[in-house]
Amino acid sequence: MLVTTRRVEDVFKVSGVPTYTFVKPSEFDRLKVALRTPGRGVVVEGPSGIGKSTAITKVLDDLHIGDHVVKLSARDPADIEYIELLPELSPFGTVIIDDFHRLDDSAKAQIADLLKVTADIEDRGRKLVIIGINEAGKALIKSSPDLSNRIDVIRFEIEPASKIEELVKSGENALNVEIGARELIVERVRGSFYLAQLLCMDACLMAGVTERPRKRVPVSTSFAEIQRRVVSQQKDRFGETLRSFARGTKFRPSGRAPYLHILKWLSESDSWGISIPDEMRRHPSEKASVSVVLEQSYLWNLTQNADIAKILHFDPDAKILAVENPLLIFYLRNISWPDFVRDVGFTKVDYKQNYDFALSFAGEDRIYAEHLRNSLEDSGHTVFYDHAEQHRFLGQDIEMYMGPIYASDSRCVVTVLGETYGKKRWTLFEASQYRDRITSGEVVPVWSTKVASTPFDKTRGRGGLTFDPEGDLLQQAIAHAEILSRMIAERTGKE
């Protein structure tokens, strides 16, 4: 008997239909009823990576017609020719048209007319299934207003955390692992099955788990490590295109950066698309500059650029900008926006401080500092950590580069006061930069239990934290990061 090894890529699938980790989306049963109703068209709309295509494939398999389905994409010129011929073909069985939002208005109108005909006669020989991002159904009804009662529009929303957690736990059981970053993965993928699959696979790979072990093993990869890896991998894929979008067609370093603000709004959205007019109402200070690029069709023209069109789709009627790739929204939500602004080249975008926290420590306490950095980034904060910035100050005046960060370019300085802190050149320099911030409560000391208190230590009279260099550094860092995160959140509410 042939025994096959269960592999990580078979459990956490980033392409194709999952087996071990398939979770029924919230609209699964409604989709099944719609797909088995003769002749009536079905429109499945929602963000990329939410599980639309997978759910349709699973339902068709359940109905035992999966092998008799033609799948077409509006991205493929050859498929577009076939789509335009559909009204002349009868019967053609079940046809799925993916990326429907990319068809031109003429082709959409043809499909709308065909949907009316097949619905009115309950045609058992023809069934059309439309897949598109947000508002695909609205685009169809715009082509033919009397179509609204002849199609079923099923919207796939962001899935609840319970569904994502079910996926991750199913994968853990199938692969015989326990993912330490599970809770953060569930939280940060914001309802995307695809992203959950990807991050779980990366967590396992970074921990050296490529196949199912005999005994259950812990996967200790921190979320911060996973996040940095994914962002780094996707920078080559999206970085230059996003930079071009942010600059627009007439870049001026001192300009008001309307496209940059639009990207920032997209990164902050709970959904995977934004209504530009709604965002303008929420951000009145940027309304004037964004309204110009919207009303003069500059935004529409920019999104017709071939590279930009691959990752962003703008509907000029609904005025909705949506992402075409689930990895893009994760990338936007996790990049350093101050770094991105600098890279794009704008000079007057108002980001008061680049970092939430700047860590100051001696090399002997680097392990604790690294854990603290990861834990703070897991909580969504920007952190200045020397090793992460080395490439920026190579060949530069380090004091000129680092001085402003400790003096004013971080909301809070966290000083890890170990045994050698006051004996190291760079810690003495950093202390000289943040010293004036101590009295304003912008410096949080973390004292080592191995360092005795003295009456000459000015920090001992202020609130701080304590760490044991011989204890569990990871758990101490996690606990300290939670306290620091709460502190910043409270201060933000008062600003």
mmCIF file of C-alpha atoms in Angstrom, residues 256 258 280 283-293 295:
data_model
loop_
_atom_site.group_PDB
_atom_site.id
_atom_site.type_symbol
_atom_site.label_atom_id
_atom_site.label_comp_id
_atom_site.label_asym_id
_atom_site.label_seq_id
_atom_site.Cartn_x
_atom_site.Cartn_y
_atom_site.Cartn_z
ATOM 1 C CA ARG A 256 -0.974 67.868 -1.760
ATOM 2 C CA PRO A 258 -4.200 63.229 -3.367
ATOM 3 C CA MET A 280 -13.748 62.598 1.241
ATOM 4 C CA HIS A 283 -11.301 63.459 5.587
ATOM 5 C CA PRO A 284 -12.340 67.075 4.926
ATOM 6 C CA SER A 285 -8.752 68.372 4.961
ATOM 7 C CA GLU A 286 -7.943 66.305 1.847
ATOM 8 C CA LYS A 287 -11.337 66.735 0.193
ATOM 9 C CA ALA A 288 -10.348 69.613 -2.088
ATOM 10 C CA SER A 289 -7.325 67.944 -3.684
ATOM 11 C CA VAL A 290 -9.001 64.541 -4.060
ATOM 12 C CA SER A 291 -12.165 66.032 -5.553
ATOM 13 C CA VAL A 292 -10.081 67.513 -8.368
ATOM 14 C CA VAL A 293 -8.575 64.169 -9.439
ATOM 15 C CA GLU A 295 -14.082 65.098 -10.977
#
